[in-house]
Tab-separated table of C-alpha atoms in Angstrom:
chain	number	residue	atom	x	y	z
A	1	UNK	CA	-11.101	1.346	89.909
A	2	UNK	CA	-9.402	-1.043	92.287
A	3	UNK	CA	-11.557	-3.903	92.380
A	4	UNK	CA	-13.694	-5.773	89.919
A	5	UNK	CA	-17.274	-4.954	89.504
A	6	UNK	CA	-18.277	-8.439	89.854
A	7	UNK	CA	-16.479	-10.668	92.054
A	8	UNK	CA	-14.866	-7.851	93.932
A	9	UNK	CA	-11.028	-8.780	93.624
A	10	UNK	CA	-8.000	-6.822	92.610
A	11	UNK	CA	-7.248	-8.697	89.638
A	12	UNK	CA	-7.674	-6.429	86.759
A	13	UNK	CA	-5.946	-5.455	83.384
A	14	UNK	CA	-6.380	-2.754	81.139
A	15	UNK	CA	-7.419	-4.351	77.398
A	16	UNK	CA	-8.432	-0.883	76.204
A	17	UNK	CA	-7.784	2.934	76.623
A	18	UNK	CA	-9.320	5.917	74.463
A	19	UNK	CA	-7.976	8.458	76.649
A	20	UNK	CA	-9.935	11.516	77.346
A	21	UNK	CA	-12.874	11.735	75.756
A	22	UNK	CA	-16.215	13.503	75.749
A	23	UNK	CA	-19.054	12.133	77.908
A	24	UNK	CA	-21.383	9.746	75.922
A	25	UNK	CA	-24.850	10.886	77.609
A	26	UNK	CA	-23.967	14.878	77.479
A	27	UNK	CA	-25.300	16.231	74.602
A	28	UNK	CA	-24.964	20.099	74.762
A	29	UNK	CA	-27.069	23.276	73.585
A	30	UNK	CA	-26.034	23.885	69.768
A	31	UNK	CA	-25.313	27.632	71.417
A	32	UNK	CA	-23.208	26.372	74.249
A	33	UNK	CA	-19.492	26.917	73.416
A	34	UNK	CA	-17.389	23.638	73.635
A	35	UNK	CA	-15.353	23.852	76.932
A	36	UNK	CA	-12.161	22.153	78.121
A	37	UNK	CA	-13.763	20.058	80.915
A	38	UNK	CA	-16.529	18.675	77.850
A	39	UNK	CA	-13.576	16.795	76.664
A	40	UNK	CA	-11.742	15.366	79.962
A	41	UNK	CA	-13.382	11.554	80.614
A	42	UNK	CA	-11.244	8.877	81.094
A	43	UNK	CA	-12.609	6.109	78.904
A	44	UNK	CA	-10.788	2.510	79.125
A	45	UNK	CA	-11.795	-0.968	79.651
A	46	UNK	CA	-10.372	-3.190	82.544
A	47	UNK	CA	-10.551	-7.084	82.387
A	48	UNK	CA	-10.823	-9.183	85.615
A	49	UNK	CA	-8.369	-12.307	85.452
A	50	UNK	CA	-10.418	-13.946	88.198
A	51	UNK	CA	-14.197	-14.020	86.655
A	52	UNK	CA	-13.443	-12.858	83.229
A	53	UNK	CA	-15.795	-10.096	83.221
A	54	UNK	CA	-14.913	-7.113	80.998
A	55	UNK	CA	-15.772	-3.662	82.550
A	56	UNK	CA	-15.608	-0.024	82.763
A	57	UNK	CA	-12.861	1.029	84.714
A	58	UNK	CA	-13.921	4.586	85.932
A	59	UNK	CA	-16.817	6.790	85.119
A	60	UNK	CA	-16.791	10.366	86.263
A	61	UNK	CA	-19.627	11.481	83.986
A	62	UNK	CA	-23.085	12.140	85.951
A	63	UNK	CA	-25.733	12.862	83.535
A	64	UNK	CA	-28.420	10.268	82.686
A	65	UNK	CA	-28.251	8.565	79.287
A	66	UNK	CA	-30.895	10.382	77.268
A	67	UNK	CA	-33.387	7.729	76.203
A	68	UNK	CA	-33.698	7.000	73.115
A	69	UNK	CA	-36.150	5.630	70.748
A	70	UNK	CA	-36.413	1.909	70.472
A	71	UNK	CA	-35.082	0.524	66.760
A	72	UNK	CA	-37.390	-1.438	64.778
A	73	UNK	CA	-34.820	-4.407	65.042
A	74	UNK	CA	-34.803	-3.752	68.713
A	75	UNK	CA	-38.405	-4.373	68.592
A	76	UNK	CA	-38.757	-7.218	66.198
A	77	UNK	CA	-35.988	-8.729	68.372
A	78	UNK	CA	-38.212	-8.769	71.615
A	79	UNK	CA	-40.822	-10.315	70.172
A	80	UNK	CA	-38.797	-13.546	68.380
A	81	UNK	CA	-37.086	-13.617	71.853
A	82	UNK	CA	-40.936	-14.115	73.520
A	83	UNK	CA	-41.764	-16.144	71.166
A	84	UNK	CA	-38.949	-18.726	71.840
A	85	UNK	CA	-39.331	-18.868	75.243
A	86	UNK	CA	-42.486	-19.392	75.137
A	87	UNK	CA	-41.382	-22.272	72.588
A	88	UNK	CA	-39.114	-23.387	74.795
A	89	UNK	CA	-42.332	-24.207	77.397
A	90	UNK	CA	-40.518	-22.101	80.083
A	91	UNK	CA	-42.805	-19.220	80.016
A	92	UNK	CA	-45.140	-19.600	82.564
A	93	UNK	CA	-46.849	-18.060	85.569
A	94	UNK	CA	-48.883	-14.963	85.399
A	95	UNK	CA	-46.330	-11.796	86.756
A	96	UNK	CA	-43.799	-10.108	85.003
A	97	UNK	CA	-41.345	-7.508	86.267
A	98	UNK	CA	-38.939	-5.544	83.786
A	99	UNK	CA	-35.847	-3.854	84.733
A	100	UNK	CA	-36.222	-1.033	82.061
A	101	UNK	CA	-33.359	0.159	79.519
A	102	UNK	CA	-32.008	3.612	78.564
A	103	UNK	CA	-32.205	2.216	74.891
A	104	UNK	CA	-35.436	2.159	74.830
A	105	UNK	CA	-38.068	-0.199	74.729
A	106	UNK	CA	-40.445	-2.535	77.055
A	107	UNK	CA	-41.419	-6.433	76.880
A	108	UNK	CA	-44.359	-5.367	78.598
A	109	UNK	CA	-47.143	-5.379	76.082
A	110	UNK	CA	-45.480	-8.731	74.211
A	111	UNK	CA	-46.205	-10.491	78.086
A	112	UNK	CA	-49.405	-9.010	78.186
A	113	UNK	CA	-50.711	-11.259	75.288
A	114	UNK	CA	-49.771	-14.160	76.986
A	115	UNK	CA	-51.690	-12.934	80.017
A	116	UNK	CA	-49.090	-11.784	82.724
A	117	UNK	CA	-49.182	-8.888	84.620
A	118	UNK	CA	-46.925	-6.221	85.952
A	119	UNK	CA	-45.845	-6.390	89.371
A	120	UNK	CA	-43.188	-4.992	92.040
A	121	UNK	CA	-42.935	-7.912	93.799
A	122	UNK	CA	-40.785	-11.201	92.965
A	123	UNK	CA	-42.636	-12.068	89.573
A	124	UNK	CA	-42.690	-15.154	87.532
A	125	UNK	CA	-40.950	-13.986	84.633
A	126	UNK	CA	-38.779	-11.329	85.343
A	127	UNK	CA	-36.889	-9.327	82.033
A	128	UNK	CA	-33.925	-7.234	81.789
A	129	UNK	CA	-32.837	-6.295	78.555
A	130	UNK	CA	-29.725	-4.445	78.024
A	131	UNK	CA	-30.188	-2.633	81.397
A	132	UNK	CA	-28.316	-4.281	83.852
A	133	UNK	CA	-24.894	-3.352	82.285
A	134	UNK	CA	-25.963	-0.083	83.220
A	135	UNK	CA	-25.337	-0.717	87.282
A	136	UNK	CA	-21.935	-0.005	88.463
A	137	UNK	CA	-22.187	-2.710	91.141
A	138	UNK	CA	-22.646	-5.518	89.286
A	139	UNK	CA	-22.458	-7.875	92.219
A	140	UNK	CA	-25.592	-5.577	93.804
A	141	UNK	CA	-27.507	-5.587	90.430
A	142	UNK	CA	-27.610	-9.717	90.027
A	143	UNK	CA	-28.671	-10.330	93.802
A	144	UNK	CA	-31.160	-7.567	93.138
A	145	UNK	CA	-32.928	-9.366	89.909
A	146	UNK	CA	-32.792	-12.508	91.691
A	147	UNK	CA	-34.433	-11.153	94.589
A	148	UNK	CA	-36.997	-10.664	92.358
A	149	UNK	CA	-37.483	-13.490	90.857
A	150	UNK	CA	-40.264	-15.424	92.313
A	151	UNK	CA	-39.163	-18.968	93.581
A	152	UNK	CA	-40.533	-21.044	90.717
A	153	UNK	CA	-39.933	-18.067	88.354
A	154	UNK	CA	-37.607	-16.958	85.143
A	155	UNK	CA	-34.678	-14.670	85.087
A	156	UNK	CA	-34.228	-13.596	81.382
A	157	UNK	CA	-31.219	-11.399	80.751
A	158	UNK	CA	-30.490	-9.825	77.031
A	159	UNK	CA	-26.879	-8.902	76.352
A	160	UNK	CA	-24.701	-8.116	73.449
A	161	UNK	CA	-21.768	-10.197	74.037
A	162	UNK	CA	-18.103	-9.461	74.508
A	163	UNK	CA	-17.410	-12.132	72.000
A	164	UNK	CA	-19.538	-10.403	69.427
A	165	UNK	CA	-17.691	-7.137	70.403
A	166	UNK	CA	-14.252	-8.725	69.975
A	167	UNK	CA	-14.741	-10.395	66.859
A	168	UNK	CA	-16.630	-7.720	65.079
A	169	UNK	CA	-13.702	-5.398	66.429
A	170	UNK	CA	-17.049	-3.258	68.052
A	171	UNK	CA	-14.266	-1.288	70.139
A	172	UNK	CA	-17.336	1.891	70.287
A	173	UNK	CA	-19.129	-0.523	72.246
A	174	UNK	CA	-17.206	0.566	75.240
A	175	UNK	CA	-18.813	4.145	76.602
A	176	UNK	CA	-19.468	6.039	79.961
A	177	UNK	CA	-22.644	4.377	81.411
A	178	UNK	CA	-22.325	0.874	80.261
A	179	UNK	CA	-20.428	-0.539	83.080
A	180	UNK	CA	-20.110	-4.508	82.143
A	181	UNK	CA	-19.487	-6.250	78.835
A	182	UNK	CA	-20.408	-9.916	79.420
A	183	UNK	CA	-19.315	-13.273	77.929
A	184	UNK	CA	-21.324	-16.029	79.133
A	185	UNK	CA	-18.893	-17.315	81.297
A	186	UNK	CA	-18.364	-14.433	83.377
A	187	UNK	CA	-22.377	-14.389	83.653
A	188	UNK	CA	-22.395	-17.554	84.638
A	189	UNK	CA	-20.674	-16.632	87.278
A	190	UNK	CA	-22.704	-13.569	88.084
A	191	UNK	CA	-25.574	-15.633	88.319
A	192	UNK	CA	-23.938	-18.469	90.648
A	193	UNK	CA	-22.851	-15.438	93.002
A	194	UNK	CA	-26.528	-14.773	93.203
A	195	UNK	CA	-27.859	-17.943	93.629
A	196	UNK	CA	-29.131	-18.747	90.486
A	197	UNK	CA	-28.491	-21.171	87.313
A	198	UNK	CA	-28.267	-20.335	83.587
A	199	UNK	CA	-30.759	-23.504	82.278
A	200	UNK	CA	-31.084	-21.693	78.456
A	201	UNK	CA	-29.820	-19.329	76.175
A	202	UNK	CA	-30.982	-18.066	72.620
A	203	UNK	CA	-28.748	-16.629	70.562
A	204	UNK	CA	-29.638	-13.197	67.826
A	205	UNK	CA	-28.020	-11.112	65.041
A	206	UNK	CA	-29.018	-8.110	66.969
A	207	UNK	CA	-25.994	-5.921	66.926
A	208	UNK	CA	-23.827	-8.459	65.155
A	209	UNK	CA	-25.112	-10.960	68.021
A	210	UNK	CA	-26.760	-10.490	71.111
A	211	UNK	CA	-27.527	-13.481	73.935
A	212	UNK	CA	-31.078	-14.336	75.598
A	213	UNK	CA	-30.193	-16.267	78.836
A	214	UNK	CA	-32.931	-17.694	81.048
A	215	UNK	CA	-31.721	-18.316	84.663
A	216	UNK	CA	-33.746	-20.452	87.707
A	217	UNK	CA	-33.058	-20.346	91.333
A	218	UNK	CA	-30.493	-22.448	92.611
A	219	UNK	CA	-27.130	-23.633	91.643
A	220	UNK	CA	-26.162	-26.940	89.729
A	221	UNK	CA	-24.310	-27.290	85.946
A	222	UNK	CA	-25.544	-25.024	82.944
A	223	UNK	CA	-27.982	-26.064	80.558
A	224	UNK	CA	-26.731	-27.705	77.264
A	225	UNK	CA	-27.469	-24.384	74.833
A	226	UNK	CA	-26.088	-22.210	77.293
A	227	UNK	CA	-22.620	-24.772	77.547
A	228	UNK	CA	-22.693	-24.329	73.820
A	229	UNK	CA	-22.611	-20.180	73.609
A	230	UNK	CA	-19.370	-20.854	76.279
A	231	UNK	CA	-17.777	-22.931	73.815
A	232	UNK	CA	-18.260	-21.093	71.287
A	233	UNK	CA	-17.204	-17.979	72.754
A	234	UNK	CA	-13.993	-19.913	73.635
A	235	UNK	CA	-10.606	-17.722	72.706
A	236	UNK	CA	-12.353	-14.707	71.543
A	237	UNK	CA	-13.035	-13.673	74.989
A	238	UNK	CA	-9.313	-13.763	76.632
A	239	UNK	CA	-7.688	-10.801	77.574
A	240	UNK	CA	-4.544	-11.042	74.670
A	241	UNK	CA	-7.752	-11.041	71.836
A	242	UNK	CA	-9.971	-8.255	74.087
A	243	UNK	CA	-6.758	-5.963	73.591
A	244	UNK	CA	-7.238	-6.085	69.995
A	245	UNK	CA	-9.793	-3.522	70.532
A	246	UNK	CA	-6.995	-1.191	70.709
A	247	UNK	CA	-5.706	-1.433	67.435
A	248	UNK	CA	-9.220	-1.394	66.150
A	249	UNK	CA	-10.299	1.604	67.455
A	250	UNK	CA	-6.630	3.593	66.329
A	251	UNK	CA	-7.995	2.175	62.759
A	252	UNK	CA	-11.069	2.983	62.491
A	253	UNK	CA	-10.685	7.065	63.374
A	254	UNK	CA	-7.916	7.501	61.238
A	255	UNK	CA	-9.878	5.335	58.106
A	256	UNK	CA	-12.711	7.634	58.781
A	257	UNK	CA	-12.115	10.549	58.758
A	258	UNK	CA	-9.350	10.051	55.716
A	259	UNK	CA	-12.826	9.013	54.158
A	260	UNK	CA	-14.380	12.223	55.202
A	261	UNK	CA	-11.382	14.280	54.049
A	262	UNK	CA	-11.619	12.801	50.644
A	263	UNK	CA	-15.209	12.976	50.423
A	264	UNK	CA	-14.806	16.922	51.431
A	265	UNK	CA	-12.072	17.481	48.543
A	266	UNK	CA	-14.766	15.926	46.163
A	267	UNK	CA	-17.127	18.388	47.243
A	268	UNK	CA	-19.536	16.122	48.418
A	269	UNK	CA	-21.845	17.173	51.425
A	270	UNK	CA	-21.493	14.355	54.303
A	271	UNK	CA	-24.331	14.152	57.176
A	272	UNK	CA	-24.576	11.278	59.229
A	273	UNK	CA	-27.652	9.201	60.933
A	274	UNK	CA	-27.682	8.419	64.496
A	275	UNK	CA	-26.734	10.666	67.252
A	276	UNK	CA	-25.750	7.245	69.315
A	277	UNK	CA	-23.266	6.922	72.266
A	278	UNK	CA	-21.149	5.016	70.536
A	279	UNK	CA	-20.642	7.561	67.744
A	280	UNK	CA	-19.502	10.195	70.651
A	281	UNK	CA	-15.995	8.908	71.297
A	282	UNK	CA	-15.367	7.989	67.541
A	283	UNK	CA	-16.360	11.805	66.236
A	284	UNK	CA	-13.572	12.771	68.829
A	285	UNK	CA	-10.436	10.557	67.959
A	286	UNK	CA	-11.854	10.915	64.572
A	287	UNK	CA	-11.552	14.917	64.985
A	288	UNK	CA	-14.557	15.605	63.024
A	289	UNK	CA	-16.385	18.836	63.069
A	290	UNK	CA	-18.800	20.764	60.749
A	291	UNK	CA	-15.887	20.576	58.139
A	292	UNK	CA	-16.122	17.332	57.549
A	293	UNK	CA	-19.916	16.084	58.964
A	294	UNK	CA	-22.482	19.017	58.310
A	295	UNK	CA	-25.181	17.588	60.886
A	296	UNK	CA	-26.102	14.114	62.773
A	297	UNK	CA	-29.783	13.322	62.276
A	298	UNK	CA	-31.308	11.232	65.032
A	299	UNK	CA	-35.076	10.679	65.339
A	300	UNK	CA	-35.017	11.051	69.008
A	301	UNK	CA	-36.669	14.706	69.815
A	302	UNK	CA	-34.763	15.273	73.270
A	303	UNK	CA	-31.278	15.118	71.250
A	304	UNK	CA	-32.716	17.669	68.070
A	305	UNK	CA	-31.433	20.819	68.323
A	306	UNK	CA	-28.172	19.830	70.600
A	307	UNK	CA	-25.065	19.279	69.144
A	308	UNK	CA	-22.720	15.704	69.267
A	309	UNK	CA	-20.327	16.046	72.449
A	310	UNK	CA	-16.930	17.443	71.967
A	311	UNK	CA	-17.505	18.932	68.313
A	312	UNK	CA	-19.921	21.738	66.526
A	313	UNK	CA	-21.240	19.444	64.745
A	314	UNK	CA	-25.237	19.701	64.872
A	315	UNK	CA	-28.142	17.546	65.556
A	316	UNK	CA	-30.877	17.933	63.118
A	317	UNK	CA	-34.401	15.859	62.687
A	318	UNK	CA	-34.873	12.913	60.156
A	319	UNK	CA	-36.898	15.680	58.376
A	320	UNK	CA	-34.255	18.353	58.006
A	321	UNK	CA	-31.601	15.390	57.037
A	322	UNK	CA	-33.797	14.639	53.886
A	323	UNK	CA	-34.243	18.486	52.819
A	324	UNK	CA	-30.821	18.678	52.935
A	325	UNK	CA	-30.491	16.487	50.055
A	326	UNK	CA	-27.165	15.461	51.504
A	327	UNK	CA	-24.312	13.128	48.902
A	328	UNK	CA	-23.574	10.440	51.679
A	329	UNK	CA	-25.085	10.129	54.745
A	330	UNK	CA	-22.688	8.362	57.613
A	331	UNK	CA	-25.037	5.718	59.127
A	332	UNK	CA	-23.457	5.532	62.629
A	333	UNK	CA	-26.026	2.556	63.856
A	334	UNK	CA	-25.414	-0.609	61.498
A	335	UNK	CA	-28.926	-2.158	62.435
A	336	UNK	CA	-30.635	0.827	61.347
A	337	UNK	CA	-29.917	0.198	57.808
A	338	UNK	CA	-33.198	-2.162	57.078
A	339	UNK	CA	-35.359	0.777	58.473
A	340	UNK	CA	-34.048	3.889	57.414
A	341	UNK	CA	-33.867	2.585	54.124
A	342	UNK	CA	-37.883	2.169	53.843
A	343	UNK	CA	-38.678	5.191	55.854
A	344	UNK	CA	-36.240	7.574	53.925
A	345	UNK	CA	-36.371	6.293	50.335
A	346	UNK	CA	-34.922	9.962	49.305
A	347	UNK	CA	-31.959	8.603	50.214
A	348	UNK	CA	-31.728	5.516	48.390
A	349	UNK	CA	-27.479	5.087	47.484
A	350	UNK	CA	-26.559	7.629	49.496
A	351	UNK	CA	-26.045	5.384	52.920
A	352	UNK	CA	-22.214	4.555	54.188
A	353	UNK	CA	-22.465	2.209	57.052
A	354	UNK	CA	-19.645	3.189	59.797
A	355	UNK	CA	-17.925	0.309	61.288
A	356	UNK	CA	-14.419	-1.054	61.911
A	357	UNK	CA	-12.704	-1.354	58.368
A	358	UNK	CA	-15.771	0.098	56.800
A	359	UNK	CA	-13.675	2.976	55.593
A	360	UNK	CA	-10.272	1.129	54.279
A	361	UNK	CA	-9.282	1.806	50.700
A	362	UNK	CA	-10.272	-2.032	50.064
A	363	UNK	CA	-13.531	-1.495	50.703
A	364	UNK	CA	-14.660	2.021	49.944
A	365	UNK	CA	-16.099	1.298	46.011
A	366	UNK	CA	-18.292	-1.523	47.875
A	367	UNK	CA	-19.630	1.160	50.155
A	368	UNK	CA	-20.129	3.596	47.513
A	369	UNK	CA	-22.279	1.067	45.663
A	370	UNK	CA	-24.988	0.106	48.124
């Protein structure tokens, strides 16, 4: 890619590069062989010195991003987000329009208690949660929501934010489909380009924290909470601490699977929970197959029976993962712990919760104890 996604200049710089890798949305037949070409996607991240907005640099994959099934915290998220708005005394008028998300999930039924309607036209509120980083023109995708937004209305945009990906070292965050990672700053400017003004934001411990910014026609100085998140997100979103990603990602594959080869010496069984997108890349520079990770559970229906990209490593129902009466069980979705916990008390102990530095020496016995 030759010019940024956002502002459309040449400026860019490459914080992060995973190589070739497979595709995050292509989960293949358990019977299909794994091919050459299933493992040959350039995955890196490019950073735009002029508007600061993080981004993929190429995508060659094609295939839609499965849909998955919304997480409870994705859920209870939406509706403390609704309720603060509504707080906040800026959710009015009587339309809605939501720009829908492969991870699942709709606002629509929340609105609907408050009495506002669906409709293709520009609405009063209009929502986009997690689904605009999905648009490779990012320019495009902003003028499109504000078209949308009726001339009195709300723009509400939910994003995990690049500071929360940076300083959580979330370097799996990056994957084919997801073509923006946003600080505020660089949405502010987004939004300006459109014609609109960031007025609020609420902030969430969604994903290690995720953003709620409300946006009004019209162009003037950001409101005081959303001035805050920008100061706040101050140094962790430059380019030299972006490129930390790099090191964090060489770390994490090599701590895991060490993990997973000492686990196999020990004779333990290891599955793992969540067939997720982010776990795709990972499993690759990781190098794990069957050897090391029997099966992947996932609860969504269209990825049973498939296997994770890139590796013959299974993908089994939440059902088959409890018969299995596995020793650990990889948890490749941090947020999921809460749930899968209650729903699966078979597996009470057994959980290892993947992230960056999860699987260092230092902190393997605190694992092992949850």
């Amino acid at each position: 890619m030759n010019a940024c996604r956002g502002c459309g200049m040449p400026n860019l710089q490459r914080v992060l590069d995973l190589g070739q890798v497979p595709a995050a949305d292509d989960f293949p037949r358990m019977t299909d062989p794994i091919r050459d070409d299933e493992i040959s996607h350039f995955l890196a991240m490019d950073m735009c010195t002029e508007c600061g907005l993080a981004q993929l640099a190429d995508d060659d994959t094609t295939l839609a991003e499965p849909r998955g099934i919304e997480p409870q915290a994705l859920e209870e998220q939406a509706a403390e987000a609704v309720r603060r708005v509504r707080e906040s005394g800026r959710l009015r008028g009587a339309t809605v329009r939501e720009y829908g998300s492969p991870h699942g999930g709709t606002w629509l039924p929340l609105l609907a208690e408050h009495g506002f309607t669906p409709y293709d036209g520009p609405a009063d509120i209009v929502i986009d949660s997690l689904g605009i980083m999905h648009d490779p023109d990012q320019r495009a995708a902003f003028a499109e929501r504000a078209a949308a937004t009726a001339p009195d209305g709300l723009l509400l945009l939910h994003f995990h934010t690049l500071s929360t990906i940076v300083r959580l070292a979330q370097w799996n965050a990056l994957r084919h489909g997801h073509f923006a990672y946003y600080s505020a700053a660089a949405l502010i400017r987004l939004l300006d380009a459109a014609g609109m003004r960031a007025v609020e934001a609420w902030t969430f411990d969604l994903y290690g924290g995720t953003v709620l910014l409300a946006a009004v026609h019209g162009r003037g100085i950001p409101g005081g909470s959303v001035q805050r998140v920008v100061v706040d997100e101050a140094g962790a979103v430059d380019p030299s601490a972006v490129r930390g990603l790099q090191h964090a990602a060489d770390d994490h594959a090599r701590s895991l699977r060490t993990w997973l080869e000492d686990e196999t010496r020990s004779g333990h069984r290891v599955y793992a929970y969540g067939a997720a997108s982010r776990a795709v890349a990972l499993f690759h520079l990781a190098g794990i197959d069957r050897t090391l990770v029997t099966a992947v559970a996932d609860a969504a229906p269209g990825k049973q029976g498939r296997r994770m990209p890139g590796t013959d490593v299974p993908i089994i129902s939440p059902e088959e993962l409890v018969s299995a009466d596995p020793d650990r069980v990889v948890l490749t979705l941090p947020d999921l712990l809460p749930e899968v916990r209650r729903r699966y008390p078979a597996l009470a102990g057994r959980w290892r919760v993947d992230g960056p530095g999860a699987w260092s020496p230092s902190r393997r016995e605190r694992l092992d104890a949850r």
